[in-house]
Short mmCIF file of C-alpha atoms and ligand atoms in Angstrom, two decimals:
data_model
loop_
_atom_site.label_atom_id
_atom_site.label_comp_id
_atom_site.label_asym_id
_atom_site.label_seq_id
_atom_site.Cartn_x
_atom_site.Cartn_y
_atom_site.Cartn_z
CA GLY A 164 0.00 0.00 0.00
CA GLU A 165 0.85 3.66 -0.09
CA PRO A 166 2.66 5.37 2.77
CA VAL A 167 0.16 6.92 5.13
CA GLY A 168 0.62 10.39 6.55
CA GLU A 169 3.87 11.04 4.71
CA GLY A 170 4.70 14.73 4.59
CA GLU A 171 1.76 15.50 6.86
CA GLY A 172 1.65 19.17 7.77
CA GLU A 173 3.89 20.30 4.93
CA ALA A 174 2.64 22.71 2.31
CA ARG A 175 1.02 20.63 -0.43
CA PRO A 176 -0.49 21.41 -3.80
CA ALA A 177 -4.25 21.92 -4.02
CA ALA A 178 -4.53 18.98 -6.43
CA ALA A 179 -3.37 16.54 -3.74
CA ASP A 180 -6.03 17.76 -1.29
CA ALA A 181 -8.70 17.51 -3.99
CA GLU A 182 -7.59 13.97 -4.74
CA LEU A 183 -7.84 13.07 -1.05
CA LEU A 184 -11.42 14.39 -1.05
CA GLU A 185 -12.15 12.19 -4.06
CA ARG A 186 -10.79 9.15 -2.17
CA ARG A 187 -12.96 10.10 0.80
CA GLU A 188 -16.05 10.00 -1.45
CA GLN A 189 -14.97 6.55 -2.70
CA SER A 190 -14.27 4.92 0.66
CA PHE A 191 -16.29 6.74 3.33
CA ALA A 192 -20.12 6.64 3.30
CA THR A 193 -21.16 9.98 1.88
CA VAL A 194 -24.15 10.37 4.22
CA GLN A 195 -21.37 11.35 6.65
CA GLU A 196 -21.23 14.74 4.97
CA HIS A 197 -18.38 17.21 5.12
CA TYR A 198 -18.47 20.93 5.80
CA PHE A 199 -18.02 23.38 2.88
CA GLU A 200 -18.17 22.98 -0.88
CA GLU A 201 -14.39 23.15 -1.12
CA PRO A 202 -13.20 22.12 2.33
CA PRO A 203 -9.73 23.15 3.42
CA ARG A 204 -7.66 20.18 4.53
CA ILE A 205 -7.17 20.73 8.25
CA GLU A 206 -4.63 18.59 10.05
CA ARG A 207 -3.64 20.80 12.99
CA GLY A 208 -5.20 23.00 15.64
CA TRP A 209 -4.20 25.16 18.56
CA ARG A 210 -6.66 26.52 21.13
CA HIS A 211 -9.49 28.19 19.10
CA HIS A 212 -7.58 28.03 15.84
CA LEU A 213 -7.38 25.48 13.04
CA VAL A 214 -4.55 25.28 10.50
CA ASP A 215 -4.88 23.89 6.99
CA THR A 216 -2.17 22.07 5.09
CA ARG A 217 -1.30 25.21 3.17
CA GLY A 218 -0.54 27.03 6.39
CA ARG A 219 -3.77 29.06 6.51
CA VAL A 220 -5.01 29.74 10.05
CA TYR A 221 -8.75 29.79 10.75
CA LEU A 222 -10.68 31.01 13.75
CA ASP A 223 -12.72 28.04 14.99
CA MET A 224 -16.13 29.44 15.99
CA LEU A 225 -17.92 26.11 15.59
CA ASN A 226 -16.32 23.20 17.45
CA ASN A 227 -18.52 22.91 20.53
CA VAL A 228 -17.14 19.46 21.36
CA THR A 229 -13.62 20.81 21.79
CA VAL A 230 -14.39 22.90 24.90
CA LEU A 231 -10.78 23.22 26.01
CA GLY A 232 -9.56 24.08 22.52
CA HIS A 233 -7.37 22.09 20.13
CA GLY A 234 -4.01 20.49 20.91
CA HIS A 235 -4.47 20.80 24.68
CA PRO A 236 -1.10 19.80 26.20
CA ALA A 237 -2.28 18.68 29.67
CA LEU A 238 -5.05 16.53 28.18
CA SER A 239 -2.70 15.02 25.64
CA ASP A 240 -0.07 14.26 28.31
CA ALA A 241 -2.64 12.64 30.60
CA VAL A 242 -3.91 10.39 27.79
CA HIS A 243 -0.39 9.48 26.74
CA ARG A 244 0.65 8.56 30.29
CA GLN A 245 -2.46 6.43 30.85
CA TRP A 246 -2.11 4.59 27.54
CA ARG A 247 1.49 3.70 28.42
CA ARG A 248 0.42 2.50 31.85
CA LEU A 249 -2.86 0.60 31.36
CA ASN A 250 -6.20 0.50 29.59
CA THR A 251 -8.76 -2.09 30.72
CA ASN A 252 -12.49 -1.72 31.32
CA SER A 253 -14.89 -0.86 34.08
CA ARG A 254 -15.25 -4.45 35.29
CA PHE A 255 -11.78 -4.03 36.82
CA HIS A 256 -11.17 -2.11 40.03
CA TYR A 257 -9.15 1.14 39.62
CA ALA A 258 -9.29 4.71 40.90
CA SER A 259 -10.03 6.90 37.87
CA VAL A 260 -13.52 5.53 37.19
CA VAL A 261 -14.49 6.20 40.82
CA GLU A 262 -12.96 9.69 40.81
CA LEU A 263 -14.72 10.68 37.58
CA SER A 264 -18.08 9.37 38.85
CA GLU A 265 -17.64 11.31 42.11
CA ARG A 266 -16.66 14.49 40.27
CA LEU A 267 -19.79 14.25 38.11
CA THR A 268 -22.17 13.64 41.02
CA ARG A 269 -20.54 16.46 43.03
CA SER A 270 -21.26 18.88 40.18
CA LEU A 271 -24.97 18.01 40.31
CA PRO A 272 -27.73 18.60 42.88
CA ASP A 273 -28.16 16.15 45.76
CA GLY A 274 -29.93 12.99 44.73
CA LEU A 275 -28.30 12.77 41.30
CA ASP A 276 -25.78 10.40 42.83
CA THR A 277 -25.31 7.49 40.43
CA VAL A 278 -23.32 7.40 37.18
CA PHE A 279 -23.22 5.26 34.02
CA LEU A 280 -20.29 5.88 31.66
CA VAL A 281 -20.69 5.39 27.91
CA ASN A 282 -19.03 6.66 24.70
CA SER A 283 -21.34 9.20 23.08
CA GLY A 284 -24.37 11.41 23.42
CA SER A 285 -26.50 9.01 21.39
CA GLU A 286 -25.67 6.19 23.78
CA ALA A 287 -26.35 8.39 26.79
CA VAL A 288 -29.80 9.39 25.49
CA ASP A 289 -30.57 5.79 24.51
CA LEU A 290 -29.67 4.60 28.00
CA ALA A 291 -31.65 7.43 29.65
CA LEU A 292 -34.76 6.33 27.73
CA ARG A 293 -34.20 2.70 28.65
CA LEU A 294 -33.87 3.70 32.31
CA ALA A 295 -37.19 5.53 32.07
CA TRP A 296 -38.84 2.51 30.45
CA ALA A 297 -37.42 0.12 33.07
CA THR A 298 -38.40 2.40 35.97
CA THR A 299 -41.96 3.13 34.88
CA GLY A 300 -42.82 -0.02 32.92
CA ARG A 301 -44.20 2.24 30.17
CA GLN A 302 -42.95 3.10 26.70
CA ASP A 303 -44.51 6.41 25.60
CA VAL A 304 -42.16 9.39 25.53
CA VAL A 305 -42.82 13.09 25.03
CA ALA A 306 -40.18 14.97 23.02
CA VAL A 307 -39.92 18.50 21.71
CA GLU A 308 -40.03 19.50 18.05
CA GLU A 309 -36.92 20.76 16.25
CA ALA A 310 -34.64 18.68 18.47
CA TYR A 311 -31.71 16.35 17.82
CA HIS A 312 -30.74 13.66 20.34
CA GLY A 313 -28.66 11.12 18.41
CA TRP A 314 -28.59 8.36 15.82
CA THR A 315 -29.21 5.10 17.73
CA TYR A 316 -32.70 3.58 17.44
CA ALA A 317 -34.13 5.17 20.59
CA SER A 318 -32.27 8.51 20.42
CA ASP A 319 -33.20 8.88 16.75
CA ALA A 320 -36.84 8.09 17.53
CA VAL A 321 -37.04 11.19 19.76
CA SER A 322 -35.10 13.37 17.27
CA THR A 323 -37.57 15.62 15.52
CA SER A 324 -35.33 18.05 13.66
CA ILE A 325 -36.16 18.20 9.97
CA ALA A 326 -32.73 19.68 9.23
CA ASP A 327 -31.13 16.41 10.34
CA ASN A 328 -33.85 14.22 8.78
CA PRO A 329 -36.40 15.83 6.41
CA GLY A 330 -38.82 12.97 7.14
CA ALA A 331 -38.44 13.21 10.91
CA LEU A 332 -41.92 14.37 11.83
CA ALA A 333 -43.68 11.85 9.60
CA SER A 334 -41.59 8.87 10.67
CA ARG A 335 -41.74 8.89 14.48
CA PRO A 336 -42.68 5.53 16.03
CA PRO A 337 -46.12 5.54 17.70
CA TRP A 338 -44.64 5.76 21.21
CA VAL A 339 -43.11 9.18 20.51
CA HIS A 340 -45.35 12.23 21.09
CA THR A 341 -44.13 15.69 20.24
CA VAL A 342 -44.88 19.08 21.72
CA ALA A 343 -44.27 22.40 19.97
CA ALA A 344 -40.75 23.78 19.76
CA PRO A 345 -40.76 26.46 22.49
CA ASN A 346 -39.24 28.96 20.07
CA SER A 347 -39.96 32.46 21.38
CA TYR A 348 -38.59 34.15 18.25
CA ARG A 349 -40.46 32.52 15.39
CA GLY A 350 -42.62 29.73 16.88
CA ARG A 351 -46.39 29.71 17.36
CA TYR A 352 -46.05 31.90 20.46
CA ARG A 353 -43.58 34.78 20.32
CA GLY A 354 -42.12 37.24 22.80
CA ALA A 355 -44.18 37.43 26.00
CA GLU A 356 -46.71 34.97 24.50
CA ALA A 357 -44.02 32.27 24.75
CA ARG A 358 -45.14 31.63 28.33
CA ARG A 359 -48.01 29.61 26.76
CA TYR A 360 -45.70 26.79 25.56
CA GLY A 361 -45.29 25.35 29.08
CA PRO A 362 -49.00 25.01 29.96
CA GLU A 363 -49.71 23.68 26.45
CA ALA A 364 -47.09 20.91 26.80
CA ALA A 365 -48.35 20.16 30.33
CA GLU A 366 -51.88 19.76 28.97
CA ARG A 367 -50.66 17.36 26.30
CA ILE A 368 -48.92 15.21 28.93
CA ALA A 369 -52.06 15.13 31.11
CA GLY A 370 -54.07 14.24 27.99
CA LEU A 371 -51.82 11.28 27.20
CA ALA A 372 -52.34 10.00 30.75
CA ALA A 373 -56.10 10.51 30.50
CA ARG A 374 -56.30 8.37 27.38
CA GLY A 375 -54.38 5.55 29.05
CA THR A 376 -50.86 6.12 27.73
CA PRO A 377 -49.08 8.13 30.43
CA PRO A 378 -45.52 8.90 29.30
CA ALA A 379 -42.49 7.14 30.77
CA ALA A 380 -40.54 10.36 30.23
CA PHE A 381 -40.36 13.90 28.98
CA LEU A 382 -37.08 14.66 27.21
CA CYS A 383 -35.61 17.95 26.04
CA GLU A 384 -32.51 20.11 25.94
CA PRO A 385 -32.75 22.54 28.89
CA PHE A 386 -31.50 25.33 26.61
CA TYR A 387 -32.72 25.09 23.08
CA GLY A 388 -29.73 24.04 20.98
CA ASN A 389 -30.89 22.94 17.59
CA ALA A 390 -33.04 26.05 17.07
CA GLY A 391 -29.92 28.20 17.41
CA GLY A 392 -29.16 28.55 21.10
CA MET A 393 -32.31 29.97 22.62
CA PRO A 394 -33.30 29.90 26.29
CA LEU A 395 -36.55 28.08 27.05
CA PRO A 396 -39.32 30.44 28.18
CA ASP A 397 -39.13 31.24 31.90
CA GLY A 398 -40.93 28.58 33.92
CA TYR A 399 -41.16 26.15 30.99
CA LEU A 400 -39.34 23.21 32.58
CA GLU A 401 -40.95 23.84 35.97
CA GLN A 402 -44.40 23.49 34.39
CA VAL A 403 -43.59 20.56 32.12
CA TYR A 404 -41.60 18.64 34.75
CA ALA A 405 -44.48 19.07 37.23
CA ALA A 406 -46.96 17.74 34.67
CA THR A 407 -44.69 14.79 33.85
CA ARG A 408 -44.18 13.88 37.52
CA ALA A 409 -47.90 14.26 38.23
CA VAL A 410 -48.53 11.30 35.89
CA GLY A 411 -45.55 9.28 37.20
CA GLY A 412 -43.10 10.02 34.35
CA LEU A 413 -39.40 10.89 34.58
CA CYS A 414 -37.82 14.18 33.49
CA LEU A 415 -34.78 13.74 31.24
CA ALA A 416 -32.40 16.63 30.56
CA ASP A 417 -30.18 16.28 27.49
CA GLU A 418 -27.09 18.31 28.44
CA VAL A 419 -24.97 16.90 25.61
CA GLN A 420 -24.56 20.35 24.03
CA VAL A 421 -25.45 22.85 26.70
CA GLY A 422 -23.84 21.32 29.79
CA TYR A 423 -20.29 21.76 31.08
CA GLY A 424 -20.15 25.53 31.48
CA ARG A 425 -20.81 26.70 27.93
CA LEU A 426 -23.73 28.91 29.00
CA GLY A 427 -21.34 30.91 31.20
CA THR A 428 -23.99 31.62 33.83
CA HIS A 429 -24.37 27.96 34.84
CA PHE A 430 -22.43 24.73 34.59
CA TRP A 431 -25.59 22.74 33.72
CA GLY A 432 -28.35 24.06 31.44
CA PHE A 433 -31.22 22.94 33.70
CA GLU A 434 -29.91 25.23 36.48
CA GLN A 435 -30.89 28.20 34.31
CA GLN A 436 -34.52 26.97 34.51
CA GLY A 437 -34.40 26.39 38.28
CA VAL A 438 -35.36 22.70 38.08
CA VAL A 439 -33.73 19.36 38.93
CA PRO A 440 -34.15 16.55 36.38
CA ASP A 441 -34.38 12.86 37.22
CA VAL A 442 -31.86 11.84 34.58
CA VAL A 443 -29.07 13.90 32.99
CA THR A 444 -27.23 12.95 29.79
CA VAL A 445 -23.85 14.45 28.92
CA ALA A 446 -21.19 13.80 26.24
CA LYS A 447 -19.39 16.03 23.69
CA ALA A 448 -17.50 18.48 25.97
CA MET A 449 -16.98 15.75 28.55
CA GLY A 450 -14.17 14.24 26.46
CA ASN A 451 -13.10 17.33 24.48
CA GLY A 452 -13.53 15.13 21.39
CA HIS A 453 -12.52 11.81 22.94
CA PRO A 454 -15.61 9.53 22.83
CA LEU A 455 -17.07 9.94 26.29
CA GLY A 456 -20.61 10.16 27.59
CA ALA A 457 -22.47 9.75 30.88
CA VAL A 458 -25.90 9.29 32.34
CA ILE A 459 -26.33 10.55 35.87
CA THR A 460 -29.44 9.71 37.84
CA ARG A 461 -30.82 8.69 41.21
CA ARG A 462 -29.84 5.37 42.74
CA GLU A 463 -33.33 3.81 42.50
CA ILE A 464 -33.65 4.68 38.80
CA ALA A 465 -30.23 3.17 38.06
CA GLU A 466 -31.20 0.06 40.02
CA ALA A 467 -34.35 -0.38 37.92
CA TYR A 468 -32.08 -1.30 35.00
CA ARG A 469 -31.38 -4.63 36.70
CA SER A 470 -34.67 -5.91 35.29
CA GLN A 471 -33.00 -5.57 31.84
CA GLY A 472 -29.86 -7.53 32.83
CA TYR A 473 -26.51 -6.01 33.71
CA PHE A 474 -24.99 -2.97 32.03
CA PHE A 475 -21.56 -3.01 30.42
CA SER A 476 -19.85 -0.81 27.83
CA SER A 477 -16.39 -2.03 26.74
CA ALA A 478 -14.77 1.40 26.58
CA GLY A 479 -17.23 3.44 28.68
CA GLY A 480 -15.38 4.41 31.85
CA SER A 481 -12.16 2.64 30.83
CA PRO A 482 -9.00 3.93 32.56
CA VAL A 483 -8.07 6.01 29.50
CA SER A 484 -11.60 7.41 29.09
CA SER A 485 -11.86 8.17 32.82
CA VAL A 486 -8.50 9.96 32.78
CA VAL A 487 -9.68 12.02 29.81
CA GLY A 488 -12.86 12.92 31.71
CA LEU A 489 -10.85 13.99 34.78
CA ALA A 490 -8.31 15.97 32.74
CA VAL A 491 -11.12 17.87 31.01
CA LEU A 492 -12.78 18.74 34.33
CA ASP A 493 -9.40 19.82 35.77
CA ALA A 494 -8.69 22.08 32.80
CA LEU A 495 -12.20 23.58 32.84
CA ARG A 496 -11.66 24.48 36.49
CA ASP A 497 -8.00 25.57 36.36
CA GLU A 498 -8.41 27.67 33.21
CA GLU A 499 -11.72 29.13 34.49
CA LEU A 500 -13.38 28.40 31.18
CA GLN A 501 -16.97 28.84 32.37
CA ALA A 502 -16.08 32.35 33.57
CA ASN A 503 -14.39 32.96 30.23
CA ALA A 504 -17.54 31.82 28.41
CA LEU A 505 -19.52 34.34 30.44
CA ASP A 506 -17.07 37.17 29.85
CA VAL A 507 -16.11 36.66 26.20
CA GLY A 508 -19.58 35.35 25.31
CA GLY A 509 -21.25 38.43 26.80
CA TYR A 510 -18.81 40.69 24.97
CA LEU A 511 -19.37 38.84 21.68
CA LYS A 512 -23.15 38.96 22.03
CA ASP A 513 -23.04 42.73 22.58
CA ARG A 514 -20.86 43.23 19.53
CA LEU A 515 -23.14 41.04 17.40
CA ARG A 516 -26.16 43.02 18.58
CA GLN A 517 -24.42 46.22 17.49
CA LEU A 518 -23.95 44.68 14.04
CA ALA A 519 -27.71 44.14 13.90
CA HIS A 520 -28.20 47.94 13.95
CA ARG A 521 -26.36 48.19 10.63
CA HIS A 522 -27.34 44.96 8.88
CA GLU A 523 -31.04 44.33 8.20
CA LEU A 524 -30.38 40.66 7.54
CA ILE A 525 -29.75 40.02 11.25
CA GLY A 526 -33.17 39.25 12.71
CA ALA A 527 -31.98 38.31 16.19
CA VAL A 528 -28.97 37.34 18.27
CA HIS A 529 -29.82 34.37 20.50
CA GLY A 530 -28.04 32.66 23.33
CA SER A 531 -25.92 32.82 26.43
CA GLY A 532 -22.19 32.51 27.10
CA LEU A 533 -20.45 30.87 24.17
CA TYR A 534 -23.67 29.28 23.00
CA LEU A 535 -24.89 31.93 20.56
CA GLY A 536 -26.91 32.08 17.35
CA VAL A 537 -27.23 34.88 14.80
CA GLU A 538 -30.51 34.40 12.93
CA PHE A 539 -30.73 35.79 9.38
CA VAL A 540 -34.11 36.84 7.95
CA ARG A 541 -35.08 38.41 4.64
CA ASP A 542 -37.75 40.49 6.34
CA ARG A 543 -37.87 41.43 10.01
CA THR A 544 -41.68 41.39 10.00
CA THR A 545 -42.42 38.14 8.17
CA LEU A 546 -39.20 36.52 9.51
CA GLU A 547 -38.73 34.80 6.16
CA PRO A 548 -35.61 32.68 6.78
CA ALA A 549 -32.51 33.72 4.81
CA THR A 550 -31.43 30.11 4.24
CA GLU A 551 -29.45 30.44 1.00
CA GLU A 552 -27.82 33.63 2.26
CA THR A 553 -26.69 31.85 5.45
CA ALA A 554 -25.04 29.06 3.46
CA ALA A 555 -23.26 31.60 1.24
CA ILE A 556 -22.20 33.69 4.25
CA CYS A 557 -20.60 30.61 5.84
CA GLU A 558 -18.69 29.86 2.62
CA ARG A 559 -17.48 33.47 2.43
CA LEU A 560 -16.53 33.49 6.13
CA ARG A 561 -14.35 30.47 5.42
CA GLU A 562 -12.57 32.40 2.68
CA LEU A 563 -11.98 35.15 5.24
CA GLY A 564 -10.54 32.64 7.73
CA VAL A 565 -13.50 31.77 9.98
CA ILE A 566 -15.02 28.30 10.41
CA MET A 567 -18.81 28.67 10.77
CA GLN A 568 -21.90 26.62 9.80
CA PRO A 569 -25.69 27.13 9.71
CA THR A 570 -28.07 25.51 12.20
CA SER A 571 -31.85 25.25 12.97
CA ASP A 572 -34.62 23.57 10.99
CA ARG A 573 -34.44 26.49 8.55
CA GLN A 574 -30.62 26.53 8.39
CA CYS A 575 -30.67 30.30 8.78
CA VAL A 576 -28.83 30.64 12.10
CA LEU A 577 -25.06 30.88 12.59
CA LYS A 578 -24.03 28.15 15.04
CA ILE A 579 -21.64 30.06 17.28
CA LYS A 580 -20.21 27.50 19.71
CA PRO A 581 -16.43 27.96 19.79
CA PRO A 582 -14.00 26.35 22.22
CA LEU A 583 -14.47 28.02 25.62
CA CYS A 584 -10.92 29.40 25.52
CA LEU A 585 -11.98 31.98 22.90
CA THR A 586 -10.42 35.39 23.60
CA ARG A 587 -11.86 38.88 23.11
CA ASP A 588 -9.40 39.24 20.22
CA GLY A 589 -10.85 36.13 18.66
CA ALA A 590 -14.38 37.46 19.16
CA ASP A 591 -13.33 40.76 17.51
CA GLY A 592 -11.88 38.83 14.57
CA PHE A 593 -15.16 37.00 14.07
CA VAL A 594 -17.25 40.19 14.28
CA ALA A 595 -14.93 41.96 11.81
CA ALA A 596 -15.20 39.09 9.32
CA LEU A 597 -18.98 38.93 9.64
CA ASP A 598 -19.25 42.72 9.28
CA ASP A 599 -17.10 42.49 6.14
CA VAL A 600 -19.32 39.79 4.59
CA LEU A 601 -22.55 41.61 5.44
CA THR A 602 -21.16 44.91 4.13
CA HIS A 603 -19.43 43.76 0.93
CA GLY A 604 -21.59 40.77 0.07
CA TRP A 605 -21.19 37.04 -0.10
C1 PLP B 998 -28.44 17.63 22.20
C2 PLP B 998 -27.73 16.43 21.65
N1 PLP B 998 -27.98 15.22 22.14
C3 PLP B 998 -27.36 14.12 21.68
C4 PLP B 998 -26.44 14.19 20.64
C5 PLP B 998 -25.76 12.95 20.14
O1 PLP B 998 -24.44 12.91 20.56
P1 PLP B 998 -23.32 12.04 19.80
O2 PLP B 998 -23.07 12.68 18.47
O3 PLP B 998 -22.14 12.11 20.74
O4 PLP B 998 -23.84 10.65 19.66
C6 PLP B 998 -26.15 15.44 20.10
C7 PLP B 998 -25.15 15.54 18.99
O5 PLP B 998 -25.13 16.41 18.17
C8 PLP B 998 -26.82 16.58 20.60
O6 PLP B 998 -26.57 17.81 20.10
#
């Protein structure tokens, strides 16, 4: 075969990168799409920057998984040391799996005291649903529209986003019931009216119980990710969790995107709503890109799984994975990244709002901390989504050295979720590039 990785990192002709893309199309299932029409070949990164093989440096405003930033030395050293020493699985007795479990439960309210370790967000959501089924002996689940929770059978069943799957709403299994996306910008209820989403969802849950199919669980992101980083209406989770518990269901919080300090104001998204879930799922940031996920719940809910047999995941909670989890939590704390998300995120949001005064296309700036969304509309009254414009703006931003992609069911929102080490300089660079594109065209 051909040498692999030879000359990696050296300047290379464009033709070689194009040929590599061709080989990707031949060997790698194309439903695993790639960003950009003409993607730069990126083989290196440092903090909130990415470097392509021609030496071009990009500002990474997109990689929410990489909370600590790219090329993190302490994380890399910890992984290296552990790989040299030992990697087994959680059926063995060793310290790191205990320490990681304790660190997770300590970060959560009392009662959320028991941890399962898995490898991804999809697995975490799948397991959370199975825990709800085992605990309640029921199967019906209430999910929220315009949401993404994963690709496994159960996590896909509760994923309703038509951006991820155009047939999503028509193809839900009969046990999945959806409630309206609590989108206060362009949903059925807007602005102050958005307080009606909570009671409406609560009524739906009571209705399911009345007709003999009380839900095992209500599942949603505690801060609305897929729609572009929008807070839920005040009181929403309080009302919906109360309705779910009143009919004996469990409340599941999917923290896969919003948890781990990204919101700046809170470490966990549900804290912003003043509620405590029964089951929390986390992944992405937890491993800074290493496959790591967790489900944290109450002891009696975890014990209910025994009726399904034992639980084992070959790599979930392995010594290497546990060391990664601990190193990420150490770095988040030592580098004060949640505080940085609050500071730089607040600064960035202000600057983006100022841009909205000069550029009609910006309909709204959503979000909190470094979980922001700039929504583009063709008309600020009709809110007609500027979908094609958003795609073109992202392509042009790439030419200007910024990595950005659209999100939401209408693909008209910039998905601003950079590594939490973003600096004010980095934020300024992003605003300048966006201002340039909106001023001079895309
Ligand atoms: C809210 C949410 N839940 C679950 C998942 C699935 O996580 P994973 O891709 O690690 O399987 C995602 C991934 O995008 C997500 O955003």
